[in-house]
Each structure stands twice: as C-alpha cells, then as structure tokens.
Amino acid sequence: METKTAAKKSPAKKTTPAKRSAKTPAKKNAAKSLEDLFEDALKDIYWAEKALLKALPAMMKNATSEKLKTAIDKHITETEGHVERLEECFKALGKKAQAKKCDAMQGLLDEGKSILEETEPGAVRDAGIIAAAQKVEHYEIATYGTLAAFAKVLKEEDCLKHLLSTLEEEKKCDELLTKVADTNLNSKAM
C-alpha cells in the first residue's frame, strides 16, 4: 500500500510594512511647495486640454448619433476656452504657459482610440465613445476641483475664478453625455 506524503506547507513569508511601501525618491526638480505642485498640475492639464482638442474631432467623426456629435462639437468649443483660461492662469502667476505631458490623459485618449478600433460604427461605437468621453470628463473634474482647492489656499483669485468656470463646464458636459446615453442610445447598442 502506497502512502501519500502530505506536502509540507512552507510558512507564508511575512512582509513588513516597510517592504510593502518603500519610499519613492523625489526627482531632482520635484515640487517643494504647494505653489510648485499647483504650477506643475497646471502644466499637466494644459497639455491634457490641448491633446483633447486634437482627439475630439476623431470622436465626432466616428459618432453616428446626431446628439452625440452635437455634444462633442460643443465640447470642442468649450475646450478651446479651457485652454485660454489656463493661459490666463499662467499669466496671472507671471509664468509662461507651458505644457507637460499628462500620462493620465494620454492613457485615456489611447483607450478612446482603441474603443474606436474595437467597435463597429453605430450605436455600439457611440456607447463606447460616450464611455471614453466620460472617463476624460471625470479626470478633468477631479483635476480642476483639486486645482481650484490649491488656488483658494494660495489666494490665487484670478486662477480660482477661471478654474471654477472650467470645472462647471466639465460637470455640465458629463451630465450632457449621460443624457445622450440615456436617450435610448445604450439600449440601441444591445
């Protein structure tokens, strides 16, 4: 009679809190103050808005719903205004408007492009476009909300006014996209 030997379980390796969350060293030109962080975030969203301006026409061209095309067209115009407001913020800070690549927006735009490639034209693609656009809007809402909070603490009143105006437009765009999706568009995609 053959006996099976139970495999010995090795004790689970315990990781210490220090190993789980190792400190990340700061880059040479890392932000040292809220003012630095604010300026870096402005550069980031400035790049993001300009990149979005390049991507929105492709989304509009690939949409089939007239309501969706209209919503995207409206947002192109608004996004041009967002870029101008950011330039006004830089001016109020006495800085030249400068863009710094936004990895988050790049990822969202790449995802949007892949949705176009992975869906057939029609209601399914329209639903995908709305999903991708709303992810972008939610990122922008989070960013402008954070920037407005920074501007308030830094007492940058001109920037705060511009940032809050853009934040409201981003929220309204998100609401409009939800309405477009809810007007039977998602049901047609089934």
Short mmCIF file of C-alpha atoms in Angstrom, two decimals:
data_model
loop_
_atom_site.label_atom_id
_atom_site.label_comp_id
_atom_site.label_asym_id
_atom_site.label_seq_id
_atom_site.Cartn_x
_atom_site.Cartn_y
_atom_site.Cartn_z
CA MET A 1 0.00 0.00 0.00
CA GLU A 2 1.37 3.33 -1.08
CA THR A 3 1.11 6.22 1.30
CA LYS A 4 0.86 9.73 0.17
CA THR A 5 3.02 12.16 1.93
CA ALA A 6 1.39 15.42 2.64
CA ALA A 7 3.26 18.24 1.09
CA LYS A 8 4.74 20.40 3.72
CA LYS A 9 3.48 23.92 3.57
CA SER A 10 6.15 26.47 3.94
CA PRO A 11 5.20 29.26 6.24
CA ALA A 12 3.93 32.32 4.45
CA LYS A 13 6.57 34.94 4.08
CA LYS A 14 5.67 37.95 6.09
CA THR A 15 6.37 41.32 4.60
CA THR A 16 7.00 44.17 6.88
CA PRO A 17 5.18 47.45 6.36
CA ALA A 18 8.49 48.97 5.27
CA LYS A 19 8.84 46.42 2.47
CA ARG A 20 5.25 46.88 1.32
CA SER A 21 5.56 50.61 0.91
CA ALA A 22 9.07 51.59 0.08
CA LYS A 23 9.64 55.31 -0.21
CA THR A 24 9.92 56.72 -3.70
CA PRO A 25 12.83 59.09 -4.05
CA ALA A 26 11.92 62.54 -5.35
CA LYS A 27 13.21 63.66 -8.72
CA LYS A 28 15.79 66.40 -8.91
CA ASN A 29 13.22 69.06 -9.86
CA ALA A 30 10.39 67.78 -7.61
CA ALA A 31 7.80 70.20 -6.23
CA LYS A 32 8.82 71.54 -2.85
CA SER A 33 5.76 73.65 -2.11
CA LEU A 34 2.04 73.78 -2.87
CA GLU A 35 2.83 76.60 -5.29
CA ASP A 36 5.22 74.30 -7.21
CA LEU A 37 2.68 71.48 -7.19
CA PHE A 38 -0.02 73.87 -8.43
CA GLU A 39 2.15 75.08 -11.29
CA ASP A 40 3.10 71.50 -12.26
CA ALA A 41 -0.56 70.47 -12.25
CA LEU A 42 -1.45 73.47 -14.45
CA LYS A 43 1.22 72.38 -16.96
CA ASP A 44 -0.19 68.86 -16.87
CA ILE A 45 -3.83 69.85 -17.52
CA TYR A 46 -2.72 72.39 -20.14
CA TRP A 47 -1.12 69.53 -22.09
CA ALA A 48 -4.21 67.39 -21.48
CA GLU A 49 -6.63 70.01 -22.83
CA LYS A 50 -4.51 70.59 -25.93
CA ALA A 51 -4.26 66.83 -26.56
CA LEU A 52 -8.02 66.51 -26.10
CA LEU A 53 -8.57 69.22 -28.71
CA LYS A 54 -6.70 67.02 -31.19
CA ALA A 55 -8.67 63.88 -30.25
CA LEU A 56 -12.23 65.24 -30.12
CA PRO A 57 -12.66 65.69 -33.91
CA ALA A 58 -11.94 61.98 -34.47
CA MET A 59 -14.53 61.08 -31.84
CA MET A 60 -17.06 63.35 -33.51
CA LYS A 61 -16.30 61.94 -36.97
CA ASN A 62 -16.82 58.38 -35.71
CA ALA A 63 -20.06 59.10 -33.86
CA THR A 64 -23.34 58.32 -35.61
CA SER A 65 -25.79 59.85 -33.12
CA GLU A 66 -26.54 63.46 -34.02
CA LYS A 67 -26.99 64.30 -30.33
CA LEU A 68 -23.56 62.86 -29.59
CA LYS A 69 -21.95 64.73 -32.49
CA THR A 70 -23.55 67.96 -31.25
CA ALA A 71 -22.33 67.34 -27.68
CA ILE A 72 -18.77 66.70 -28.89
CA ASP A 73 -18.82 69.74 -31.16
CA LYS A 74 -19.97 71.89 -28.22
CA HIS A 75 -17.18 70.47 -26.08
CA ILE A 76 -14.56 71.28 -28.71
CA THR A 77 -15.56 74.94 -28.42
CA GLU A 78 -15.56 74.74 -24.62
CA THR A 79 -12.16 73.04 -24.59
CA GLU A 80 -10.71 75.88 -26.65
CA GLY A 81 -11.97 78.16 -23.87
CA HIS A 82 -10.40 75.91 -21.23
CA VAL A 83 -7.02 76.28 -22.92
CA GLU A 84 -7.46 80.07 -22.97
CA ARG A 85 -8.42 80.12 -19.28
CA LEU A 86 -5.36 78.09 -18.39
CA GLU A 87 -3.22 80.56 -20.33
CA GLU A 88 -4.84 83.32 -18.26
CA CYS A 89 -3.91 81.40 -15.08
CA PHE A 90 -0.29 81.19 -16.17
CA LYS A 91 -0.36 84.91 -16.95
CA ALA A 92 -1.84 85.69 -13.51
CA LEU A 93 1.01 83.72 -11.94
CA GLY A 94 3.55 85.68 -14.01
CA LYS A 95 4.53 82.49 -15.83
CA LYS A 96 4.68 81.50 -19.48
CA ALA A 97 2.02 78.96 -20.43
CA GLN A 98 3.85 75.66 -20.59
CA ALA A 99 2.64 72.11 -21.18
CA LYS A 100 3.99 68.98 -19.52
CA LYS A 101 2.87 65.61 -20.86
CA CYS A 102 -0.06 64.25 -18.92
CA ASP A 103 0.29 60.48 -18.71
CA ALA A 104 -3.25 60.10 -17.38
CA MET A 105 -4.83 61.91 -20.32
CA GLN A 106 -2.57 60.08 -22.76
CA GLY A 107 -3.83 56.80 -21.34
CA LEU A 108 -7.46 57.90 -21.56
CA LEU A 109 -7.04 59.07 -25.15
CA ASP A 110 -5.28 55.83 -26.10
CA GLU A 111 -8.17 53.91 -24.58
CA GLY A 112 -10.64 56.03 -26.54
CA LYS A 113 -8.77 55.32 -29.76
CA SER A 114 -8.81 51.59 -29.07
CA ILE A 115 -12.57 51.73 -28.44
CA LEU A 116 -13.00 53.19 -31.94
CA GLU A 117 -10.90 50.37 -33.39
CA GLU A 118 -12.67 47.66 -31.41
CA THR A 119 -16.29 48.62 -32.15
CA GLU A 120 -18.41 48.62 -35.27
CA PRO A 121 -19.81 52.01 -36.35
CA GLY A 122 -23.26 52.69 -34.95
CA ALA A 123 -24.85 52.57 -31.53
CA VAL A 124 -22.19 50.29 -30.02
CA ARG A 125 -19.38 52.63 -31.05
CA ASP A 126 -21.42 55.64 -29.88
CA ALA A 127 -21.84 53.99 -26.45
CA GLY A 128 -18.08 53.38 -26.37
CA ILE A 129 -17.36 56.98 -27.33
CA ILE A 130 -19.59 58.21 -24.51
CA ALA A 131 -17.89 55.87 -22.04
CA ALA A 132 -14.44 57.08 -23.10
CA ALA A 133 -15.52 60.73 -23.07
CA GLN A 134 -16.99 60.42 -19.59
CA LYS A 135 -13.75 58.93 -18.27
CA VAL A 136 -11.99 62.00 -19.65
CA GLU A 137 -14.59 64.30 -18.07
CA HIS A 138 -14.24 62.62 -14.68
CA TYR A 139 -10.47 63.02 -14.83
CA GLU A 140 -10.88 66.68 -15.71
CA ILE A 141 -13.47 67.24 -12.98
CA ALA A 142 -11.08 65.75 -10.41
CA THR A 143 -8.18 67.80 -11.73
CA TYR A 144 -10.00 71.14 -11.88
CA GLY A 145 -11.51 70.54 -8.44
CA THR A 146 -8.05 69.92 -7.00
CA LEU A 147 -6.54 72.91 -8.80
CA ALA A 148 -9.35 75.15 -7.53
CA ALA A 149 -8.68 73.98 -3.96
CA PHE A 150 -4.97 74.75 -4.41
CA ALA A 151 -5.73 78.17 -5.91
CA LYS A 152 -8.00 79.00 -2.98
CA VAL A 153 -5.31 78.14 -0.41
CA LEU A 154 -2.69 80.02 -2.43
CA LYS A 155 -5.05 83.02 -2.69
CA GLU A 156 -4.77 83.00 -6.48
CA GLU A 157 -8.17 84.58 -7.04
CA ASP A 158 -7.87 85.08 -10.81
CA CYS A 159 -6.87 81.45 -11.30
CA LEU A 160 -9.60 80.28 -8.93
CA LYS A 161 -12.25 82.09 -10.96
CA HIS A 162 -11.03 80.53 -14.23
CA LEU A 163 -10.67 77.06 -12.73
CA LEU A 164 -14.15 77.10 -11.20
CA SER A 165 -15.67 78.22 -14.52
CA THR A 166 -13.99 75.34 -16.31
CA LEU A 167 -14.97 72.89 -13.55
CA GLU A 168 -18.65 73.81 -14.01
CA GLU A 169 -18.41 73.31 -17.79
CA GLU A 170 -16.78 69.91 -17.32
CA LYS A 171 -19.57 68.84 -14.96
CA LYS A 172 -22.23 70.02 -17.43
CA CYS A 173 -20.52 68.14 -20.26
CA ASP A 174 -20.56 64.96 -18.20
CA GLU A 175 -24.28 65.46 -17.48
CA LEU A 176 -24.97 66.03 -21.17
CA LEU A 177 -23.13 62.85 -22.14
CA THR A 178 -25.24 60.93 -19.60
CA LYS A 179 -28.42 62.37 -21.12
CA VAL A 180 -27.29 61.42 -24.62
CA ALA A 181 -26.56 57.87 -23.46
CA ASP A 182 -29.92 57.67 -21.67
CA THR A 183 -31.90 58.72 -24.80
CA ASN A 184 -32.12 55.08 -25.88
CA LEU A 185 -28.57 55.11 -27.25
CA ASN A 186 -27.35 52.47 -24.80
CA SER A 187 -30.49 50.38 -25.44
CA LYS A 188 -29.84 50.51 -29.19
CA ALA A 189 -26.34 49.17 -28.58
CA MET A 190 -27.69 45.87 -27.16
#
